[in-house]
Amino acid sequence: MFSRILIANRGEIACRVIRTAQQMGIETVAVYSDADADALHVQQAGRAVRIGPAPAGESYLAAERILQACHDAGAEAIHPGYGFLSENATFAQRVRDAGLTFIGPPPEAITQMGDKIASKRLAAKAGVNTVPGFDGIVEHADHAVEIARKIGYPVMLKATAGGGGKGMRIARDDVECREGFVRAASEARNSFGDERIFIEKFIERPRHIEIQVIADAHGNALWLGERECSLQRRHQKVIEEAPSPFLDEATRRAMGEQAVALARAVGYQSAGTVEFIVDQKRNFYFLEMNTRLQVEHPVTELVTGLDLVELMIRIAAGEPLPLSQDEVKPRGWAIEARVYAEDPLRGFLPSIGRLVRYLPPAEGPHVRVDSGAYEGGDVSMHYDPMIAKVIASGGTRIEATAHLRRALNEFYIRGVANNLSFLSALVDQPRFEAGDLSTDFIGELYPEGFRAEDVVHDDPALLAAVAATIHRRYMDRSARITDQIPGYERRVSDEWVVVMGGKHYSATARSGASQGVCEVTVDSGQGQVSYDVQSLWQFGQPLFRGTINSRETCVQIERRNMIYRLQHWGAVVDVRVLSKRAAEMLATMPQKEAADTSQQVLAPMPGLLIEYRVKLGDEVAVGSDLAVIEAMKMQNVVHATRRGVVAKLLAEVGDTLAVDQPILEYAT
């Protein structure tokens, strides 16, 4: 067994590998860029080595620097995690040539499976079902259109070396095909250094279901059940679960056996995933093989009881698998939600900045949190925006979902925008509860994009009761600590008006006979509702925990001067608690007019200005390309939303942009 390994990665997955290695008694070495000098994985590892500046191309993708760090630290093996160099066959070979061990599959297997065209041909030869398509190289946009017409629209354009949703576009006509080819090739070139594109038939309303395989150097290969990964946005997985609520036992076994056949055909060793798309009749087709650990591997670990990172390390050390296929017996259910630094209400634009408050839900028998973040840490524009993964388990899918909902509800993040409300809305959907999933699920639910009104609290009076309780406690404290003239002590009223969502709720909040008890009555105009609120919440605590009418409740709280921002089951509301007279006066207050930015184009996201596609004096039409901004490893084109003539370019190519920063101005 190894005595010391280096983790050639960062963030959550680096912390994940470090945890298992330390449990095995193996010393760990972290690598870090300048942007990650204070990162959690650097703090947790036994030793850390700087490998370069913030851009990934000069640090985490710089193979020479990582190999040198391994040599300097005296590590015997390298675990690549996922992303970066994890599926780079050249890097794996260089590790081997340096006399080190690559904790992953052989370079030959990575090469065969890393090229989607070659892997599709090999899969077909191994007896694995494949999607109809063109498995040659697409030479240019017109060639792409010619191929797409022969296959029949809709088609999927994919980077041959792609992954993680990058270098992928769906085309339903010639125009989309031409534009999709250009964008996919550009993203593939920037992300993988390989701009080759291939085309295949796009399966309508498919499910994305993958099989976890594990194989050793002694001829043993197993499949460890499946993962349902159909909930995706822009081809990026959002929620994954094991097992799939859709598969029957016969389909499950057939997929598992084909996955193992493919692994054997390429001489696979280590953990890997064979991905399939499955149509509504349970016909399944090979999509690709990921020759690395998957982001969603924890759901497999929770239902099988296996530690995949430990198995990878032991296999790399030459040990045989400790179990047979008959001993693989998944039990229960597990669901994972990916928490990202992005703003769902602004088209999921990435968010960067400092995690001013970061309180993940408590881990326990049914909740696991994998994260590389901590309070006070930064979310950088240079890397993937994932903050954490919340994984919940239970004996049934219903139980696992309930644990996940509670965990998401208790996850408190401030300082960067995040998708917690979006995740809560997804798991609360009747279609999700029924297991009626497809890769189109999110687009069908939110065709106009995710909006605040898509998360409406089913009991707003309960939130009014919480706000009234909190406000009453603040007022009681204020009365106690304010200097009083004997006989003229300040008295706190029981009667309040709760202003929330444009509505006024009459509320009575009386302190109870014992500490932490408040008796609240709320009238929304449709009758009164009484709430017995019991909580030991104290001033400044971000989570209001307690029982309301004997039911356990947790509400997130943020006080902003006179406003209480409450978050519960994904719904976010701003609340004022006022006296009756103050509420009447509030209604007469003028509204501050927003600044006029109608002549300007604002950066919709933080990122790097890659290029302008217009110049001074150009006349642009609605939909015209204006600029390209790179953020979180993705290129985003800014389109014109109105006609006009370009009068000013307000930023320079190469500038790092803030969200809503003006980048262009039209002539008046």
XYZ file of C-alpha atoms in Angstrom:
668
model
C 0.000 0.000 0.000
C 1.094 3.578 -0.674
C 2.459 5.642 2.179
C 1.851 9.024 0.524
C -0.343 10.151 -2.390
C -0.850 13.480 -4.147
C -4.312 14.714 -5.114
C -4.107 16.545 -8.438
C -7.297 18.492 -7.934
C -9.014 21.062 -5.761
C -12.232 21.806 -3.881
C -14.787 19.223 -2.888
C -13.270 16.217 -4.642
C -9.805 16.897 -3.240
C -11.284 16.990 0.271
C -13.188 13.793 -0.480
C -10.051 11.883 -1.529
C -8.075 13.272 1.404
C -10.713 12.004 3.846
C -10.535 8.401 2.636
C -6.748 8.399 2.298
C -6.338 9.597 5.878
C -8.752 6.927 7.099
C -6.513 4.381 5.365
C -3.427 5.784 7.109
C -2.021 7.288 3.914
C -0.333 10.683 4.004
C -1.781 13.242 1.583
C -0.294 16.024 -0.505
C -2.477 18.819 -1.902
C -1.633 21.099 -4.801
C -2.970 24.610 -5.122
C -2.997 27.664 -7.339
C -2.605 31.206 -6.068
C -6.400 31.519 -5.960
C -6.585 28.476 -3.673
C -3.814 29.294 -1.205
C -6.339 29.318 1.657
C -8.647 26.622 0.273
C -10.074 23.864 2.472
C -8.246 21.034 0.698
C -4.956 22.836 1.383
C -5.819 23.031 5.069
C -6.853 19.380 5.318
C -3.914 17.748 3.541
C -0.765 16.760 5.377
C 1.281 18.859 2.996
C 0.511 21.368 0.212
C 2.533 22.480 -2.814
C 1.934 25.593 -4.907
C 1.740 24.818 -8.633
C 1.066 28.179 -10.271
C -1.218 31.167 -10.797
C -5.023 31.075 -10.768
C -5.829 30.106 -14.385
C -6.274 26.333 -14.584
C -4.081 26.121 -17.677
C -1.157 27.379 -15.619
C -1.830 25.283 -12.520
C -4.263 22.356 -12.292
C -3.856 21.536 -15.988
C -0.073 21.973 -15.953
C 1.062 18.337 -15.912
C 4.754 19.179 -15.556
C 4.146 21.228 -12.426
C 2.023 18.531 -10.835
C 4.614 15.859 -11.532
C 7.303 18.098 -10.066
C 5.151 18.656 -6.962
C 4.755 14.903 -6.612
C 8.511 14.430 -6.844
C 9.239 17.246 -4.383
C 6.741 15.897 -1.835
C 7.907 12.292 -2.130
C 4.466 10.978 -3.122
C 4.216 7.549 -4.735
C 0.879 7.911 -6.505
C -1.456 10.559 -7.906
C -5.248 10.605 -7.587
C -6.684 12.953 -10.247
C -10.211 13.330 -8.824
C -12.594 14.387 -11.609
C -12.225 17.117 -14.207
C -8.868 18.741 -15.021
C -6.397 15.937 -15.886
C -8.488 13.010 -14.667
C -9.251 11.729 -18.181
C -6.060 12.873 -19.856
C -4.322 9.772 -21.192
C -1.090 11.644 -21.865
C -0.928 12.715 -18.228
C -1.655 9.186 -17.014
C 1.166 7.905 -19.221
C 3.545 10.557 -17.943
C 2.729 9.552 -14.385
C 3.570 5.969 -15.270
C 6.774 6.990 -17.098
C 7.858 8.940 -14.023
C 7.766 5.740 -11.977
C 4.618 6.811 -10.154
C 1.185 5.205 -9.925
C -1.871 6.783 -11.499
C -4.909 6.047 -9.304
C -7.216 5.477 -12.210
C -7.486 3.350 -15.339
C -4.591 2.554 -17.711
C -3.774 5.263 -20.290
C -4.845 2.903 -23.067
C -8.366 2.636 -21.634
C -8.596 6.411 -21.203
C -7.545 6.885 -24.827
C -10.096 4.428 -26.185
C -12.970 5.777 -24.119
C -11.918 9.426 -24.193
C -12.648 9.743 -27.892
C -16.411 9.521 -28.253
C -16.183 8.338 -31.848
C -13.698 5.565 -31.099
C -15.558 4.581 -27.929
C -18.835 4.268 -29.809
C -17.249 1.963 -32.368
C -15.622 -0.114 -29.652
C -18.879 -0.310 -27.691
C -20.745 -1.595 -30.719
C -18.044 -4.214 -31.264
C -18.391 -5.303 -27.625
C -22.132 -5.832 -28.073
C -23.272 -2.620 -26.381
C -26.331 -0.819 -27.769
C -25.366 2.460 -29.513
C -27.239 5.545 -30.740
C -27.629 5.994 -34.529
C -25.328 8.712 -35.840
C -22.255 9.752 -37.792
C -19.075 8.548 -36.130
C -16.600 10.354 -38.347
C -15.122 13.810 -37.887
C -17.338 16.766 -38.814
C -15.137 19.061 -40.887
C -17.076 22.343 -40.870
C -20.524 23.868 -40.301
C -21.869 23.018 -43.769
C -20.661 19.448 -43.342
C -22.517 19.329 -40.021
C -25.745 20.410 -41.728
C -25.305 17.785 -44.468
C -24.839 15.028 -41.858
C -27.724 16.252 -39.712
C -30.119 16.178 -42.669
C -29.171 12.558 -43.382
C -29.653 11.480 -39.755
C -32.798 13.567 -39.385
C -33.373 16.397 -36.925
C -33.151 16.762 -33.990
C -29.471 15.894 -33.611
C -26.852 16.318 -30.889
C -23.471 17.845 -31.696
C -20.783 16.669 -29.270
C -17.118 17.262 -28.690
C -15.241 13.990 -29.118
C -13.191 14.749 -26.002
C -16.026 16.440 -24.145
C -17.601 16.020 -20.769
C -19.555 17.932 -18.132
C -21.940 19.403 -20.711
C -19.210 21.368 -22.496
C -18.971 21.190 -26.266
C -22.561 19.964 -26.625
C -25.437 21.505 -28.568
C -28.883 20.296 -29.677
C -29.882 21.327 -33.204
C -33.422 21.146 -34.587
C -32.786 22.876 -37.913
C -29.987 24.031 -40.208
C -29.524 27.387 -38.485
C -29.145 25.814 -35.036
C -26.823 23.195 -36.487
C -24.435 25.754 -37.986
C -24.391 27.917 -34.875
C -24.175 24.878 -32.598
C -21.183 23.515 -34.488
C -19.248 26.778 -34.084
C -20.046 27.128 -30.368
C -19.449 23.459 -29.535
C -16.116 23.433 -31.353
C -15.026 26.639 -29.620
C -15.950 25.362 -26.154
C -14.269 22.034 -26.851
C -11.077 23.732 -27.984
C -10.957 25.947 -24.885
C -11.930 23.222 -22.407
C -10.169 20.158 -23.794
C -7.715 21.379 -26.422
C -9.570 19.272 -29.014
C -12.188 20.872 -31.283
C -13.349 17.719 -33.092
C -17.128 17.300 -33.201
C -19.351 14.340 -34.031
C -23.122 14.086 -34.498
C -25.744 11.591 -33.383
C -29.518 11.301 -33.266
C -31.100 13.144 -30.355
C -33.505 10.908 -28.411
C -36.666 12.799 -27.404
C -37.515 12.915 -23.678
C -34.731 10.507 -22.720
C -33.546 9.491 -19.302
C -29.858 9.628 -18.467
C -29.005 6.490 -16.501
C -25.476 5.335 -15.812
C -23.859 2.174 -14.501
C -21.014 2.282 -11.986
C -18.326 -0.276 -12.793
C -15.210 -1.269 -10.890
C -12.424 -3.516 -12.172
C -9.029 -4.663 -10.938
C -5.819 -5.919 -12.532
C -6.695 -9.556 -11.743
C -9.509 -9.950 -14.266
C -12.369 -9.042 -11.922
C -14.991 -6.558 -13.145
C -18.278 -5.687 -11.412
C -21.210 -3.344 -11.860
C -22.441 -1.631 -8.697
C -25.952 -0.687 -9.693
C -27.204 2.344 -11.582
C -27.672 6.053 -11.014
C -30.543 8.109 -12.405
C -29.059 11.408 -13.612
C -31.895 12.761 -15.738
C -32.390 16.050 -13.917
C -30.035 18.242 -15.918
C -29.689 21.851 -16.961
C -27.607 22.641 -20.036
C -26.409 19.013 -19.947
C -25.076 19.489 -16.415
C -26.472 17.107 -13.825
C -28.371 18.783 -10.987
C -29.896 15.940 -8.960
C -28.878 12.271 -9.093
C -30.205 9.211 -7.328
C -29.659 5.502 -6.875
C -31.374 3.341 -7.837
C -33.407 4.641 -10.779
C -37.178 4.781 -10.155
C -37.715 3.802 -13.808
C -35.754 0.616 -14.443
C -37.089 -2.870 -14.008
C -34.784 -5.678 -12.912
C -34.346 -7.112 -16.404
C -33.288 -3.767 -17.917
C -31.030 -3.028 -14.951
C -29.197 -6.332 -15.328
C -28.882 -5.981 -19.110
C -27.354 -2.512 -18.724
C -24.999 -3.730 -16.015
C -23.806 -6.674 -18.049
C -23.192 -4.528 -21.129
C -21.260 -2.013 -19.007
C -19.014 -4.767 -17.655
C -18.534 -6.161 -21.174
C -17.295 -2.750 -22.313
C -14.973 -2.448 -19.320
C -13.469 -5.839 -20.089
C -13.114 -4.967 -23.782
C -10.832 -2.028 -22.973
C -8.892 -3.730 -20.178
C -10.351 -1.346 -17.636
C -8.981 -1.066 -14.101
C -10.315 1.269 -11.374
C -13.733 2.930 -10.959
C -15.543 4.059 -14.080
C -19.018 4.890 -15.309
C -20.808 3.763 -18.439
C -23.509 6.264 -19.345
C -26.656 5.377 -21.261
C -29.655 7.254 -22.551
C -32.918 5.390 -22.060
C -36.113 6.074 -23.980
C -39.652 5.859 -22.666
C -39.869 2.166 -23.605
C -36.692 1.317 -21.641
C -34.587 0.895 -24.763
C -31.086 1.949 -23.777
C -28.151 3.224 -25.815
C -24.492 3.755 -24.974
C -23.628 7.418 -24.500
C -20.038 7.457 -23.248
C -17.731 6.026 -20.628
C -16.277 8.310 -17.993
C -12.893 6.906 -17.067
C -12.792 8.533 -13.647
C -14.681 8.980 -10.427
C -18.032 10.680 -10.997
C -19.315 13.713 -9.113
C -22.374 11.687 -8.105
C -20.472 8.653 -6.783
C -21.723 9.196 -3.169
C -25.217 7.903 -3.978
C -23.694 4.590 -5.053
C -21.590 4.512 -1.892
C -24.621 5.056 0.328
C -26.706 2.269 -1.214
C -23.852 -0.258 -1.543
C -21.867 0.543 1.598
C -18.671 0.682 -0.482
C -16.036 3.421 -0.492
C -15.193 3.915 -4.172
C -12.138 6.049 -3.467
C -10.723 3.351 -1.214
C -11.365 0.716 -3.887
C -9.591 2.889 -6.463
C -6.550 3.251 -4.227
C -6.412 -0.477 -3.428
C -6.764 -1.434 -7.089
C -3.982 0.990 -8.035
C -1.833 -0.644 -5.346
C -2.348 -4.018 -7.034
C -4.948 -5.511 -4.701
C -7.872 -7.589 -6.049
C -11.479 -6.547 -5.536
C -12.675 -7.725 -2.107
C -16.104 -8.909 -3.327
C -17.861 -10.711 -6.152
C -20.860 -9.679 -8.258
C -23.209 -11.785 -6.127
C -22.078 -9.859 -3.046
C -23.091 -6.503 -4.536
C -26.506 -5.921 -2.993
C -27.663 -2.287 -3.044
C -30.119 -1.390 -0.281
C -32.340 1.610 0.270
C -32.235 4.870 -1.666
C -29.909 7.850 -1.959
C -30.353 11.224 -3.659
C -27.722 13.895 -4.294
C -28.267 17.595 -5.010
C -25.494 19.823 -6.323
C -25.294 23.236 -4.683
C -23.881 25.819 -7.078
C -22.825 29.454 -6.814
C -25.263 30.681 -9.429
C -28.396 32.807 -9.571
C -31.444 30.855 -10.760
C -33.457 34.082 -11.035
C -30.944 35.527 -13.520
C -30.820 32.582 -15.869
C -28.451 30.632 -13.585
C -25.634 33.066 -14.186
C -22.564 32.179 -12.127
C -21.840 34.077 -8.938
C -18.446 34.777 -7.426
C -17.319 36.289 -4.157
C -16.824 35.499 -0.503
C -18.937 33.074 1.491
C -19.881 35.550 4.188
C -21.955 32.914 5.993
C -21.694 29.205 5.278
C -23.589 26.760 7.460
C -24.152 23.358 5.820
C -26.795 21.056 7.298
C -25.686 18.751 10.096
C -24.437 15.382 8.881
C -25.878 12.229 10.372
C -27.216 8.776 9.521
C -29.318 10.128 6.644
C -27.428 13.228 5.486
C -23.934 13.594 4.053
C -22.351 16.826 2.819
C -19.307 16.762 0.530
C -17.813 20.236 0.237
C -14.618 22.124 -0.306
C -16.038 25.397 0.969
C -16.020 27.105 4.331
C -17.234 30.352 5.867
C -14.957 33.160 4.767
C -13.702 31.264 1.725
C -13.987 32.539 -1.843
C -15.813 31.261 -4.908
C -13.427 32.012 -7.781
C -14.332 32.846 -11.354
C -11.552 30.532 -12.539
C -13.139 27.215 -11.570
C -16.364 25.246 -11.494
C -19.062 27.008 -9.395
C -20.096 23.955 -7.372
C -20.042 24.734 -3.642
C -21.149 21.419 -2.175
C -23.102 18.217 -2.655
C -25.917 17.298 -0.293
C -26.610 13.559 -0.247
C -29.566 12.083 1.617
C -30.459 8.431 2.129
C -33.360 6.401 3.435
C -35.010 3.045 3.274
C -37.268 4.236 0.467
C -37.267 7.004 -2.123
C -39.904 8.871 -0.120
C -37.734 8.791 3.003
C -34.601 9.882 1.144
C -36.499 12.761 -0.470
C -37.814 13.919 2.906
C -34.304 13.945 4.376
C -32.990 15.844 1.338
C -35.734 18.487 1.602
C -34.921 19.085 5.255
C -31.193 19.293 4.564
C -31.648 21.804 1.728
C -33.979 23.843 3.923
C -31.282 24.085 6.619
C -28.379 24.917 4.277
C -27.518 28.566 4.944
C -25.342 30.452 2.438
C -24.818 34.192 2.198
C -22.352 36.226 0.174
C -22.897 34.571 -3.206
C -26.057 33.732 -5.072
C -26.906 30.032 -4.926
C -29.397 27.522 -6.272
C -30.819 26.194 -2.992
C -34.303 27.552 -3.681
C -34.232 25.971 -7.139
C -33.201 22.590 -5.746
C -35.949 22.774 -3.127
C -38.487 23.580 -5.841
C -37.366 20.579 -7.908
C -37.648 17.977 -5.148
C -41.036 19.417 -4.186
C -42.483 18.869 -7.669
C -45.220 16.214 -8.001
C -43.458 14.881 -11.101
C -40.263 14.384 -9.133
C -42.173 12.658 -6.365
C -43.705 10.341 -8.973
C -40.301 9.606 -10.548
C -41.527 10.986 -13.897
C -38.141 12.254 -15.044
C -36.318 13.023 -18.266
C -33.448 15.232 -19.365
C -36.150 17.689 -20.517
C -37.676 17.863 -17.017
C -36.327 21.291 -16.026
C -37.006 22.886 -19.420
C -40.574 21.599 -19.398
C -41.209 22.806 -15.836
C -39.717 26.243 -16.355
C -40.007 27.091 -20.072
C -39.587 30.814 -19.320
C -36.742 30.187 -16.885
C -36.892 29.814 -13.125
C -38.678 32.711 -11.405
C -39.387 33.692 -7.817
C -43.077 32.945 -8.320
C -42.161 29.338 -9.093
C -41.518 28.875 -5.367
C -44.663 29.982 -3.557
C -44.949 29.077 0.102
C -48.058 27.014 0.826
C -48.579 28.647 4.246
C -47.523 32.329 4.157
C -49.320 32.919 7.464
C -46.766 30.622 9.121
C -43.938 32.862 7.866
C -45.866 35.870 9.160
C -46.050 34.147 12.557
C -42.281 33.540 12.583
C -41.579 37.157 11.634
C -43.961 38.418 14.315
C -42.295 36.189 16.924
C -38.814 37.399 16.033
C -39.879 41.024 15.978
C -41.621 40.714 19.327
C -38.393 39.382 20.855
C -36.380 42.250 19.416
C -38.879 44.762 20.807
C -38.917 43.090 24.230
C -35.121 43.207 24.374
C -35.092 46.848 23.298
C -37.518 47.695 26.086
C -35.374 45.890 28.669
C -32.063 47.496 27.789
C -33.320 51.054 27.253
C -32.979 53.394 30.246
C -36.429 53.855 31.742
C -37.927 56.324 34.213
C -39.592 54.378 37.021
C -43.291 54.267 36.410
C -42.876 55.134 32.721
C -41.351 51.894 31.466
C -41.721 51.204 27.770
C -44.513 48.805 26.946
C -44.368 46.609 23.880
C -47.571 46.252 21.914
C -49.022 42.856 21.077
C -50.606 44.142 17.872
C -48.627 44.293 14.633
C -49.017 44.418 10.871
C -46.851 42.003 8.899
C -46.141 43.290 5.372
C -45.112 40.446 3.057
C -45.371 40.001 -0.675
C -47.471 43.118 -1.061
C -50.048 41.869 1.455
C -50.796 43.039 4.979
C -51.379 40.457 7.697
C -52.785 41.532 11.056
C -50.881 39.701 13.773
C -51.062 39.414 17.515
C -47.862 38.205 19.165
C -47.879 37.581 22.917
C -44.978 36.218 24.934
C -45.918 32.912 26.534
C -45.719 31.837 30.148
C -42.370 30.090 29.688
C -39.134 31.018 27.946
C -39.123 30.646 24.173
C -42.901 30.488 23.826
C -44.909 32.948 21.764
C -48.618 32.791 21.026
C -49.335 34.256 17.610
C -52.572 34.855 15.765
C -52.417 35.839 12.089
C -55.288 37.237 10.026
C -54.752 37.523 6.285
C -58.285 38.729 5.669
C -59.630 35.210 5.174
C -59.861 34.190 8.801
C -57.581 33.933 11.783
C -55.013 31.186 12.327
C -53.366 30.540 15.682
C -49.767 29.405 16.043
C -48.078 28.086 19.164
C -44.441 28.979 18.503
C -41.795 27.378 20.707
C -38.147 28.116 19.991
C -34.947 28.838 21.882
C -33.738 30.988 18.984
C -31.407 33.779 20.056
C -30.542 37.085 18.445
C -28.120 36.790 15.551
C -28.714 33.101 14.891
C -29.333 32.522 11.152
C -31.664 29.548 11.694
C -34.908 29.786 13.587
C -35.413 26.248 14.907
C -38.299 25.076 17.034
C -41.818 23.748 16.849
C -44.862 25.526 15.495
C -48.129 23.888 16.478
C -46.057 20.874 17.598
C -44.373 20.462 14.194
C -40.592 20.804 13.897
C -39.731 23.881 11.858
C -36.536 25.493 10.586
C -36.655 28.912 8.918
C -33.610 30.799 7.631
C -33.401 34.387 8.879
C -31.444 37.396 7.730
C -32.144 40.772 9.315
C -31.615 43.747 7.015
C -32.347 46.861 9.030
C -36.156 46.870 9.269
C -36.591 43.927 6.909
C -36.499 40.249 7.831
C -35.565 37.992 4.925
C -37.034 34.548 5.552
C -36.310 31.393 3.571
C -38.339 28.218 4.034
C -38.760 25.214 1.703
C -37.058 27.249 -1.013
C -39.388 30.250 -0.790
C -37.625 33.541 -0.041
C -39.658 36.486 1.255
C -38.842 39.932 2.611
C -40.998 40.852 5.593
C -41.624 44.028 7.567
C -43.297 43.952 10.969
C -44.806 47.354 11.729
C -47.261 49.090 13.977
C -50.635 49.798 12.390
C -49.778 53.484 11.967
C -46.346 52.725 10.472
C -47.952 50.352 7.976
C -50.360 53.095 6.921
C -47.454 55.526 6.483
C -45.433 52.975 4.499
C -48.191 52.811 1.913
C -47.738 56.537 1.214
C -43.961 56.394 0.750
C -42.714 57.163 -2.785
C -40.830 54.444 -4.611
C -37.254 55.200 -5.641
C -36.897 55.143 -9.399
C -34.320 52.780 -10.828
C -31.377 54.236 -12.729
C -31.934 54.494 -16.480
C -29.698 51.916 -18.167
C -31.809 51.584 -21.296
C -28.981 52.842 -23.495
C -26.437 50.447 -22.030
C -25.710 46.744 -22.320
C -24.758 45.270 -18.947
C -22.644 42.198 -18.285
C -25.173 39.512 -17.314
C -22.549 37.636 -15.288
C -19.086 38.058 -13.783
C -16.386 36.799 -16.096
C -13.670 37.523 -18.636
C -14.478 39.637 -21.705
C -13.173 37.429 -24.517
C -14.172 39.514 -27.527
C -16.476 42.167 -28.938
C -18.432 41.170 -32.007
C -19.341 44.742 -32.866
C -17.383 47.952 -33.316
C -18.159 51.627 -32.930
C -20.800 52.803 -35.374
C -22.235 49.353 -36.061
C -26.005 49.144 -36.345
C -27.288 46.081 -34.514
C -30.616 44.278 -34.688
C -32.430 42.330 -31.992
C -30.545 39.076 -31.446
C -27.238 40.304 -32.879
C -24.076 39.038 -31.175
C -22.480 41.808 -29.145
C -19.763 40.215 -27.012
C -18.480 36.929 -25.600
C -17.904 36.504 -21.865
C -16.144 33.473 -20.410
C -17.276 32.429 -16.936
C -16.766 29.195 -15.008
C -15.100 27.561 -18.063
C -18.106 28.295 -20.334
C -18.349 30.839 -23.158
C -21.503 32.955 -23.145
C -22.615 35.170 -26.030
C -24.301 38.464 -25.113
C -27.109 39.204 -27.598
C -28.778 42.505 -28.382
C -32.276 42.861 -26.947
C -33.033 46.044 -28.913
C -31.999 47.809 -32.090
C -29.418 50.571 -31.944
C -26.112 52.018 -33.052
C -22.999 51.261 -31.017
C -21.689 54.549 -29.572
C -19.231 53.397 -26.908
C -17.373 50.250 -25.895
C -17.104 50.634 -22.140
C -14.692 47.780 -21.341
C -11.529 46.324 -22.820
C -11.098 42.814 -24.158
C -9.355 40.889 -21.388
C -11.098 42.818 -18.618
C -12.584 40.926 -15.683
C -16.216 42.016 -15.539
C -18.538 42.320 -12.572
C -22.193 41.403 -12.904
C -24.240 44.334 -14.289
C -21.080 46.199 -15.327
C -21.793 48.323 -18.432
C -19.905 46.981 -21.429
C -21.509 48.838 -24.335
C -23.591 51.958 -24.909
C -25.979 52.823 -27.739
C -26.258 56.232 -29.350
C -29.179 58.273 -28.079
